[in-house]
PDB file of C-alpha atoms in Angstrom:
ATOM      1  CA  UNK A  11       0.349  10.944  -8.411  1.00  0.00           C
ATOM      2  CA  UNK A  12      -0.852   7.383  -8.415  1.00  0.00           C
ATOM      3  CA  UNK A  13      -4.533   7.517 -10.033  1.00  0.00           C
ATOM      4  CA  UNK A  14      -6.671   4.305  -9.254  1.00  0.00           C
ATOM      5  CA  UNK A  15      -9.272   3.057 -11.343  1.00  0.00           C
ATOM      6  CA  UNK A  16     -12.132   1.036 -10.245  1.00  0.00           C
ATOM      7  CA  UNK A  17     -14.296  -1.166 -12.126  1.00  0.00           C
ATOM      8  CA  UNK A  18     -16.702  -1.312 -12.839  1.00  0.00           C
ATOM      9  CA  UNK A  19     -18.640   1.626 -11.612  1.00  0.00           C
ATOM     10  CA  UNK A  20     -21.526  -0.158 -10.886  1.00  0.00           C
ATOM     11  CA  UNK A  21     -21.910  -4.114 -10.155  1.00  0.00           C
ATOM     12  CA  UNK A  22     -25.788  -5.279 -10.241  1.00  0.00           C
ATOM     13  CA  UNK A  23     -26.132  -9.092  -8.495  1.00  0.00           C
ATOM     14  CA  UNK A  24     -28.326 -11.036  -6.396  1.00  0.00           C
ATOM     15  CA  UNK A  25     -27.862 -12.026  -2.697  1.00  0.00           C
ATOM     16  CA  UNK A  26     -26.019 -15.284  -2.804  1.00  0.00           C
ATOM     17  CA  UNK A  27     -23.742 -14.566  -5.656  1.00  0.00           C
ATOM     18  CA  UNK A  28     -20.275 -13.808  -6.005  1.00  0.00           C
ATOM     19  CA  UNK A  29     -18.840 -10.493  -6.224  1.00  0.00           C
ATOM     20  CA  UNK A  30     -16.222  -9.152  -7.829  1.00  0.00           C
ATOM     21  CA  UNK A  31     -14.205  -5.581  -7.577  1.00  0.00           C
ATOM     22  CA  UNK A  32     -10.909  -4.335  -9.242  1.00  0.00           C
ATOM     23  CA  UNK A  33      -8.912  -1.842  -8.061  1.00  0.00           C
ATOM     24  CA  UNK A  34      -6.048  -1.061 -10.934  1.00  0.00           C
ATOM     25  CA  UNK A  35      -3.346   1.899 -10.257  1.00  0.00           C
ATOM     26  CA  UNK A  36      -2.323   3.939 -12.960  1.00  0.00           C
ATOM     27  CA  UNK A  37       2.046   2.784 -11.334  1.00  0.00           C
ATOM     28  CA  UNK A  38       2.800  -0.089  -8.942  1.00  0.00           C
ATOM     29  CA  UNK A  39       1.471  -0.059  -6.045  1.00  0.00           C
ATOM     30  CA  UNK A  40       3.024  -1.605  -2.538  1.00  0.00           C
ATOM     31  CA  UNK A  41       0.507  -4.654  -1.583  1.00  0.00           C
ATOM     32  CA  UNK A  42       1.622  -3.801   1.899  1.00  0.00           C
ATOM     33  CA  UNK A  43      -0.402  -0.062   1.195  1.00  0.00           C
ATOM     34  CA  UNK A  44      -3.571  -1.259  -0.614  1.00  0.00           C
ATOM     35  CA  UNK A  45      -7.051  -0.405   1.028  1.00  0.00           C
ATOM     36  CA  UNK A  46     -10.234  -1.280   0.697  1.00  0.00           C
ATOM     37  CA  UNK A  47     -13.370   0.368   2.321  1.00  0.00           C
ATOM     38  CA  UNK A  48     -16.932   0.131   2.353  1.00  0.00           C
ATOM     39  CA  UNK A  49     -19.178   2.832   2.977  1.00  0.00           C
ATOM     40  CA  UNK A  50     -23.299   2.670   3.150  1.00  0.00           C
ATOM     41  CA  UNK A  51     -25.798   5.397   2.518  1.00  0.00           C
ATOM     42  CA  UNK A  52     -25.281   8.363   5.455  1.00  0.00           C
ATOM     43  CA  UNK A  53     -22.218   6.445   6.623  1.00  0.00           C
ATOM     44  CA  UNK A  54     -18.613   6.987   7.019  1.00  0.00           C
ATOM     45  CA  UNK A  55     -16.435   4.616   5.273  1.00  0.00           C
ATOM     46  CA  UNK A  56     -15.295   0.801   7.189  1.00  0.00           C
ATOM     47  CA  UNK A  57     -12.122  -0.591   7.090  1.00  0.00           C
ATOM     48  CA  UNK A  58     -12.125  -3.822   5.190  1.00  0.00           C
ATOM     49  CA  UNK A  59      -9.160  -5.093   4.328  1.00  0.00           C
ATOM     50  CA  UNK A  60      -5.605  -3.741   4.267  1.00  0.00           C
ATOM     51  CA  UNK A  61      -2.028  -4.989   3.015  1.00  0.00           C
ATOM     52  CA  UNK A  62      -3.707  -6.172  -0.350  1.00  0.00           C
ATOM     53  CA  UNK A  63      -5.053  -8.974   1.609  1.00  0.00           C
ATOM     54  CA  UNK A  64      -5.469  -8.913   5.578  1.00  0.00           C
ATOM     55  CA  UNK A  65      -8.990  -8.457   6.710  1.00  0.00           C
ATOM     56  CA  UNK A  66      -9.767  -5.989   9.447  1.00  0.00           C
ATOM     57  CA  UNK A  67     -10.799  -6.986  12.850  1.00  0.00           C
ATOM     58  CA  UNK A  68     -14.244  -8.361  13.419  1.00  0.00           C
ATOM     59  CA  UNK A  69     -14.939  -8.407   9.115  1.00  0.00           C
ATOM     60  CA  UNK A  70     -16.324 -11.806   8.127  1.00  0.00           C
ATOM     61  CA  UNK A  71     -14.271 -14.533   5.698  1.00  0.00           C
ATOM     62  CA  UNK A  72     -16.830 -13.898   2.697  1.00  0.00           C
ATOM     63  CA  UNK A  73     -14.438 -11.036   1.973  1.00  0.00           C
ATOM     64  CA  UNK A  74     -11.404 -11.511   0.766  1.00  0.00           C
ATOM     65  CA  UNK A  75      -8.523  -9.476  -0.841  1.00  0.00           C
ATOM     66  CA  UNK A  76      -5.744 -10.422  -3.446  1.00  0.00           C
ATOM     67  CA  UNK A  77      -3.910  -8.714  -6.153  1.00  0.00           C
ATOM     68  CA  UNK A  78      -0.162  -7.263  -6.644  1.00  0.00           C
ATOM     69  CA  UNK A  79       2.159  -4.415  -8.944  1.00  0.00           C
ATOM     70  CA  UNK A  80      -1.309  -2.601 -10.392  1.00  0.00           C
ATOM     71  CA  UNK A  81      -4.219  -5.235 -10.250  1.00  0.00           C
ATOM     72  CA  UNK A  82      -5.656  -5.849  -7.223  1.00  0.00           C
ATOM     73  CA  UNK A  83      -9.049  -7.771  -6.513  1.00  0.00           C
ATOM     74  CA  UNK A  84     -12.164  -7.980  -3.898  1.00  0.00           C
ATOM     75  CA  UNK A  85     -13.816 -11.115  -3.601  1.00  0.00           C
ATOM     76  CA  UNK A  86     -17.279 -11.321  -1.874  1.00  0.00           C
ATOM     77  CA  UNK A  87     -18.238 -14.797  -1.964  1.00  0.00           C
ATOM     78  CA  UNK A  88     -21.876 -14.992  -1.185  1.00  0.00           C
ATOM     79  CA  UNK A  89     -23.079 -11.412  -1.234  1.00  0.00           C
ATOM     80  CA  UNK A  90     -25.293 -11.108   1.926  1.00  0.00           C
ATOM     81  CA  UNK A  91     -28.269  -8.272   2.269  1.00  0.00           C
ATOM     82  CA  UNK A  92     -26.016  -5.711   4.263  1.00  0.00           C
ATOM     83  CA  UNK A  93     -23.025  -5.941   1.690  1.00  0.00           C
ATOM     84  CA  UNK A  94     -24.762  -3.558  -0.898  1.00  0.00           C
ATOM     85  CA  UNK A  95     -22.827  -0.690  -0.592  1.00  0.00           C
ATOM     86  CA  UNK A  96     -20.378   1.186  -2.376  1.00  0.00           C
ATOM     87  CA  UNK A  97     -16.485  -0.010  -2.050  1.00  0.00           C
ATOM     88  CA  UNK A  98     -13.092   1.800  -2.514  1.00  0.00           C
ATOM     89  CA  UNK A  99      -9.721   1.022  -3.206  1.00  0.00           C
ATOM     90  CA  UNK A 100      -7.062   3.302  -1.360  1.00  0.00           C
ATOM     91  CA  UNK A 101      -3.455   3.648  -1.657  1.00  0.00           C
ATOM     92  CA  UNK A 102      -0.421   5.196  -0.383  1.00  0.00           C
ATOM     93  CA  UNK A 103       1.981   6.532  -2.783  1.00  0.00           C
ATOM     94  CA  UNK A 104       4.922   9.198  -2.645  1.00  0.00           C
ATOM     95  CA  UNK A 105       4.917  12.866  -2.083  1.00  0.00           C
ATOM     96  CA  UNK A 106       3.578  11.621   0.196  1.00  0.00           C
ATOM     97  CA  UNK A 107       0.148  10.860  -0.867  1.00  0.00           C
ATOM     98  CA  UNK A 108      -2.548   8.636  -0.168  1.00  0.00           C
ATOM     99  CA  UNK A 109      -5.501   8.469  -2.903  1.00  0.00           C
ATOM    100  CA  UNK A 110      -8.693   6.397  -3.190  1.00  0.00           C
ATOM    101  CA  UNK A 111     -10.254   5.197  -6.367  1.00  0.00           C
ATOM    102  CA  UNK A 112     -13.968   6.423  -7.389  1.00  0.00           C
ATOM    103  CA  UNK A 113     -15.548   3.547  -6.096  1.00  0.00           C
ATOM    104  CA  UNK A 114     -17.899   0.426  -7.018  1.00  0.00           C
ATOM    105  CA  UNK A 115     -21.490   0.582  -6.225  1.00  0.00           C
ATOM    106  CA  UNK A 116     -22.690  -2.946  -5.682  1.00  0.00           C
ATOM    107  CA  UNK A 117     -26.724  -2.949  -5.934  1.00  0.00           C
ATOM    108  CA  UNK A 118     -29.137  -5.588  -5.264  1.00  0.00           C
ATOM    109  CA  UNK A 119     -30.156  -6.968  -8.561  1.00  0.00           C
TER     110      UNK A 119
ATOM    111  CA  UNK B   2     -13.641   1.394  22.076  1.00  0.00           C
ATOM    112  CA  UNK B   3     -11.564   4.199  19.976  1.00  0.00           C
ATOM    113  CA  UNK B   4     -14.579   7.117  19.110  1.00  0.00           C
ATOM    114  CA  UNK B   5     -13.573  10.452  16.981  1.00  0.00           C
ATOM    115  CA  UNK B   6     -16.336  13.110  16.524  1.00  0.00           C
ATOM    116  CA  UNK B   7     -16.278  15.792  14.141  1.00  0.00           C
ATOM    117  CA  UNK B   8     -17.300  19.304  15.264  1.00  0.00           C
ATOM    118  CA  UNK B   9     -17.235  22.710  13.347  1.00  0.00           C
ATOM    119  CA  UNK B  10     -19.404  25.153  11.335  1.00  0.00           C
ATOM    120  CA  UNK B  11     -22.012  23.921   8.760  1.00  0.00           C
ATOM    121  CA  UNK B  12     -21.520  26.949   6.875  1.00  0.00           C
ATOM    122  CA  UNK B  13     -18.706  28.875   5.500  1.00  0.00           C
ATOM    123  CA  UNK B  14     -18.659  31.764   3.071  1.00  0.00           C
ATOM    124  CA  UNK B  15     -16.477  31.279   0.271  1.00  0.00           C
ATOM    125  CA  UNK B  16     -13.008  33.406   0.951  1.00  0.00           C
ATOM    126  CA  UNK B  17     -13.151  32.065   4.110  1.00  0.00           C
ATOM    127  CA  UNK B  18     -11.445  29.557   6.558  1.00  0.00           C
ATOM    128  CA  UNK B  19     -13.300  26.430   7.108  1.00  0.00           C
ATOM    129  CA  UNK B  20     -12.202  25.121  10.682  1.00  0.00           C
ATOM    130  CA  UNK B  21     -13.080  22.075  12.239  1.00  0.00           C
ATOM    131  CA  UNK B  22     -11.953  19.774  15.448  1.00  0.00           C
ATOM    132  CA  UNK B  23     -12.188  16.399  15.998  1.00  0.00           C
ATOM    133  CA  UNK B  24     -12.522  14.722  19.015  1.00  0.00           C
ATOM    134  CA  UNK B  25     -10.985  11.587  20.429  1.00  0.00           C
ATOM    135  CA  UNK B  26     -12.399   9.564  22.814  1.00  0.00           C
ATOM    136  CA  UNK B  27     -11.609   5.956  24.297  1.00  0.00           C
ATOM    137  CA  UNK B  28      -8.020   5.975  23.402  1.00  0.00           C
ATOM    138  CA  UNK B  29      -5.179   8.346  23.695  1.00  0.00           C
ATOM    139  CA  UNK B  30      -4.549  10.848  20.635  1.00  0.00           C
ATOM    140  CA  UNK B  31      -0.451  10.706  21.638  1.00  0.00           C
ATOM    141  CA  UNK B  32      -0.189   6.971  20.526  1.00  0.00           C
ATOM    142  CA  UNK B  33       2.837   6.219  18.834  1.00  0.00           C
ATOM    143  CA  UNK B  34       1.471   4.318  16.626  1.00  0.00           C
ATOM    144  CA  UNK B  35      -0.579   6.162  14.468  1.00  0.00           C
ATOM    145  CA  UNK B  36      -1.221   9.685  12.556  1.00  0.00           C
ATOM    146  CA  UNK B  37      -4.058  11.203  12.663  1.00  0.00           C
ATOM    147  CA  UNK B  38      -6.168  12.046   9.423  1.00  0.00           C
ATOM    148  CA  UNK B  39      -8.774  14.099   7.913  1.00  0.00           C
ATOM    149  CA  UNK B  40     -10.642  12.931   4.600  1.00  0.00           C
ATOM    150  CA  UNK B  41     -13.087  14.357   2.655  1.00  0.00           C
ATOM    151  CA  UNK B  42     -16.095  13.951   0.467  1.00  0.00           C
ATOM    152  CA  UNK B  43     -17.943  15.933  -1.961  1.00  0.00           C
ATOM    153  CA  UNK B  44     -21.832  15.659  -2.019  1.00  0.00           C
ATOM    154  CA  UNK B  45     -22.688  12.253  -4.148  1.00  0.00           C
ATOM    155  CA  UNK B  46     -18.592  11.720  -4.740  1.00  0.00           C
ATOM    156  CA  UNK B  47     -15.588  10.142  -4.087  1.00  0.00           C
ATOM    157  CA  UNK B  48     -13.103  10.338  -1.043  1.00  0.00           C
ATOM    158  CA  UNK B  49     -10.056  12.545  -0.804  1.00  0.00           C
ATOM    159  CA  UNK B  50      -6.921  12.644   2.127  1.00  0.00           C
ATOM    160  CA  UNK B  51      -6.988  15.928   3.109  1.00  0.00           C
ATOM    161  CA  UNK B  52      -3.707  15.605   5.568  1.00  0.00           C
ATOM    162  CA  UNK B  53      -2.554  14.000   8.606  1.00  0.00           C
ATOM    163  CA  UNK B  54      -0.781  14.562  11.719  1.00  0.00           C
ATOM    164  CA  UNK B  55       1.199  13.030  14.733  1.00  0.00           C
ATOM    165  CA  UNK B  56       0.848  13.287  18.125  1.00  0.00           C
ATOM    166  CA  UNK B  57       4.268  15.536  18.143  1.00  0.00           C
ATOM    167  CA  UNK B  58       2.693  17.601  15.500  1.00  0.00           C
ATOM    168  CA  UNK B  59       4.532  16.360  12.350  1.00  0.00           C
ATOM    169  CA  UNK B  60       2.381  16.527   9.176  1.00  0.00           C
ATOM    170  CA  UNK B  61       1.306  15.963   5.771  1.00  0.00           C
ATOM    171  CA  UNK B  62      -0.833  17.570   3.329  1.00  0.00           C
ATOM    172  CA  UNK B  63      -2.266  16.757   0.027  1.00  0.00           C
ATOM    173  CA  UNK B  64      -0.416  19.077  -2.747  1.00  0.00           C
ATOM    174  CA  UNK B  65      -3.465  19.582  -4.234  1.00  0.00           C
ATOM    175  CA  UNK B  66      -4.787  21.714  -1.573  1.00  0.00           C
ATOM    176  CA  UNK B  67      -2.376  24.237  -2.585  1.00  0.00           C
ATOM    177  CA  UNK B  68      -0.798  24.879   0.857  1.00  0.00           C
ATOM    178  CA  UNK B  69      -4.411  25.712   2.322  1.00  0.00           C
ATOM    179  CA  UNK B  70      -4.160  23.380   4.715  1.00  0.00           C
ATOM    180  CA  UNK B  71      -3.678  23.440   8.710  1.00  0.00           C
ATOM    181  CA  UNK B  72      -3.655  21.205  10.564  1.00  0.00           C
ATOM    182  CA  UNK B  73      -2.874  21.178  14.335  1.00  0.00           C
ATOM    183  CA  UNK B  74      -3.055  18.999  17.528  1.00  0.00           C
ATOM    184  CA  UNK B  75      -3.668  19.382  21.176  1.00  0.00           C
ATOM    185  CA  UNK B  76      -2.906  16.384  23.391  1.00  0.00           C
ATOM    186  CA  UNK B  77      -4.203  18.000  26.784  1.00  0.00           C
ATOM    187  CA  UNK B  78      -7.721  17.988  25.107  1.00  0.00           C
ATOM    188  CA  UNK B  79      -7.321  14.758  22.993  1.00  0.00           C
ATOM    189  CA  UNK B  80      -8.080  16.745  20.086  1.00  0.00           C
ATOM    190  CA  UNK B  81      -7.182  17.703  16.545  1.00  0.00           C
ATOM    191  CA  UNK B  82      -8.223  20.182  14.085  1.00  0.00           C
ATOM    192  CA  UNK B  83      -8.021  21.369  11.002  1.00  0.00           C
ATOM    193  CA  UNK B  84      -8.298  24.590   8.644  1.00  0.00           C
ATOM    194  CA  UNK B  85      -8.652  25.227   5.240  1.00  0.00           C
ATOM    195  CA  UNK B  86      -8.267  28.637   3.824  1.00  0.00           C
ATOM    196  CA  UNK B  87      -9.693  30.862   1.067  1.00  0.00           C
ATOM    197  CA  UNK B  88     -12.725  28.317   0.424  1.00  0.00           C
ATOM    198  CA  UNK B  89     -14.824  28.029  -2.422  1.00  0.00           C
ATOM    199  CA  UNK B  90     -17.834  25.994  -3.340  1.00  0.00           C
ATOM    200  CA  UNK B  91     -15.475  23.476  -4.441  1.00  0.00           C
ATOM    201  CA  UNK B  92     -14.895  22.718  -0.983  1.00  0.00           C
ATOM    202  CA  UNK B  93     -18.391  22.235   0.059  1.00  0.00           C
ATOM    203  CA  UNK B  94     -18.011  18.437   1.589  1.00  0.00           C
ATOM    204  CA  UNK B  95     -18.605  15.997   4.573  1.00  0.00           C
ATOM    205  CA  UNK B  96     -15.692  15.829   6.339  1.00  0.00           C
ATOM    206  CA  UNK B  97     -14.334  12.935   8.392  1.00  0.00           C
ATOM    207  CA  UNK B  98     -11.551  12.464  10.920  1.00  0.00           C
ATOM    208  CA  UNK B  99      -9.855   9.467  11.583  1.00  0.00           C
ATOM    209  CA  UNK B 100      -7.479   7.794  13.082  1.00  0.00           C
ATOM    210  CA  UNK B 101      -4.309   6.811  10.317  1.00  0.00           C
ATOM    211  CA  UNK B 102      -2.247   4.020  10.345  1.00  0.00           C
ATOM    212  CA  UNK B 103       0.464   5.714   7.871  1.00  0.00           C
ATOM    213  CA  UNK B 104       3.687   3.969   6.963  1.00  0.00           C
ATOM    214  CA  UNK B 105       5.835   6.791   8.338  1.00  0.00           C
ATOM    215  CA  UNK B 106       5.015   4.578  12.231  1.00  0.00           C
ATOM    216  CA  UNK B 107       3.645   1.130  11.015  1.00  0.00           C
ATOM    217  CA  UNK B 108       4.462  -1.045   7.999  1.00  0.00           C
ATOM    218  CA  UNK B 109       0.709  -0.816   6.119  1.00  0.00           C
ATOM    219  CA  UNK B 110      -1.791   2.303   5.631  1.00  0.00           C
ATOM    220  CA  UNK B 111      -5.300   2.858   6.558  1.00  0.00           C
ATOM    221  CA  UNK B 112      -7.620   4.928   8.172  1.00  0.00           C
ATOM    222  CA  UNK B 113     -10.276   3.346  10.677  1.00  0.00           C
ATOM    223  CA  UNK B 114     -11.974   4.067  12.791  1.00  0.00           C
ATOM    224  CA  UNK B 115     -13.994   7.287  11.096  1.00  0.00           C
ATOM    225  CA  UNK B 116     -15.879  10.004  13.074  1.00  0.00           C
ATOM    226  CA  UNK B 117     -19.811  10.390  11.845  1.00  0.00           C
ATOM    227  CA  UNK B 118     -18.645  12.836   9.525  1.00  0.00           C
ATOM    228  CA  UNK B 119     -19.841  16.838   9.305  1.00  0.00           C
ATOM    229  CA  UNK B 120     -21.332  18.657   6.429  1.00  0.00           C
ATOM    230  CA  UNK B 121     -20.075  21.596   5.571  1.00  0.00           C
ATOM    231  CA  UNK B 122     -21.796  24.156   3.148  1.00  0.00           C
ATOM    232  CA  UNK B 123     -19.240  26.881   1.666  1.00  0.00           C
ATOM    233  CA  UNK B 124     -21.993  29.648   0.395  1.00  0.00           C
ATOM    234  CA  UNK B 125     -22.698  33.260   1.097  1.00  0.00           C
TER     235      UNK B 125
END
């Protein structure tokens, strides 16, 4: 099973700033099968970005994904209000299996 | 627009089976383009894939369930559903539906978009 680690657990900045998330797998990873997700308090998770790097329809350009093998990235570039949440990287692997990471909590500073 | 609603018990004793449908609405559940999922998550924790399944009934299940998963679909009522056997607290969750975009039908994975998500208590 392909484990993957998130860091860090908690990311405390200011509206404005920049943002930055890490997703690493514990084997390589596909970019073509690397998630991301955000989910708010008493919400169920949103697509962000998939294949590593595509954004999902209707999310804005501040977010951005990168990353290949077992390091993979995601960039907010100026945090606005509503994108304090909490974030996960997801991942298909084989048995088959798909597995998320434990997340990033990104709090207003 | 593509809705899914979770519907089911809120309670469960342990020993039990857990069973819950979800519902699709706005879009046709035998797509060929996509599985459909359930996913998990623990009170104040992370998310875990629970299993999916396709339109023809094919599916997948995490191992780590230890076979106590079903999961089944009905096209005439644009639904699916799932079961989990022999519960314990452990299994005490919110549990989503969604629809899957799994690389067994496209060439990338997700899961969007989710149902509200359902609480369910396992306790006596």
């Amino acid at each position: 099973e392909i484990v993957l680690t998130q860091s860090p657990g908690t990311l405390s900045l200011s509206p404005g700033e920049r943002a930055t998330l890490s997703c690493r797998a514990s084997q390589s990873v596909s970019s073509s099968y690397l998630t991301w997700y955000q989910q708010k308090p008493g919400q169920a998770p949103r697509l962000l970005i998939y294949g590593a790097s595509s954004r999902a329809t209707g999310i804005p350009d501040r977010f951005s994904g990168s990353g290949s093998g077992t390091d993979f990235t995601l960039t907010i570039s100026r945090l606005e209000p509503e994108d304090f949440a909490v974030y996960y990287c997801q991942q298909y692997g084989s048995s088959p299996q798909y597995t998320f990471g434990q997340g990033t909590k990104l709090e207003i500073k | 627009q593509l809705q899914l609603q979770e519907s089911g018990p809120g309670l469960v004793k342990p020993s039990e089976t857990l069973s819950l449908t979800c519902t699709v609405s706005g879009g046709s559940i035998s797509s060929s383009s996509y599985y459909w999922g359930w996913i998990r998550q623990p009170p104040g924790k992370g998310l875990e894939w629970i299993g999916s399944i396709y339109y023809s009934g094919s599916t997948y299940d995490n191992p780590s369930l230890k076979s106590r998963v079903t999961i089944s679909v009905d096209t005439s009522k644009n639904q699916f559903s799932l079961k989990l056997s022999s519960v314990t607290a452990a299994d005490t969750a919110v549990y989503y539906c969604a629809r899957h975009c799994d690389i067994a039908v496209a060439a990338y994975n997700w899961f969007d978009p989710w149902g509200q998500g359902t609480l369910v208590t396992v306790s006596s």
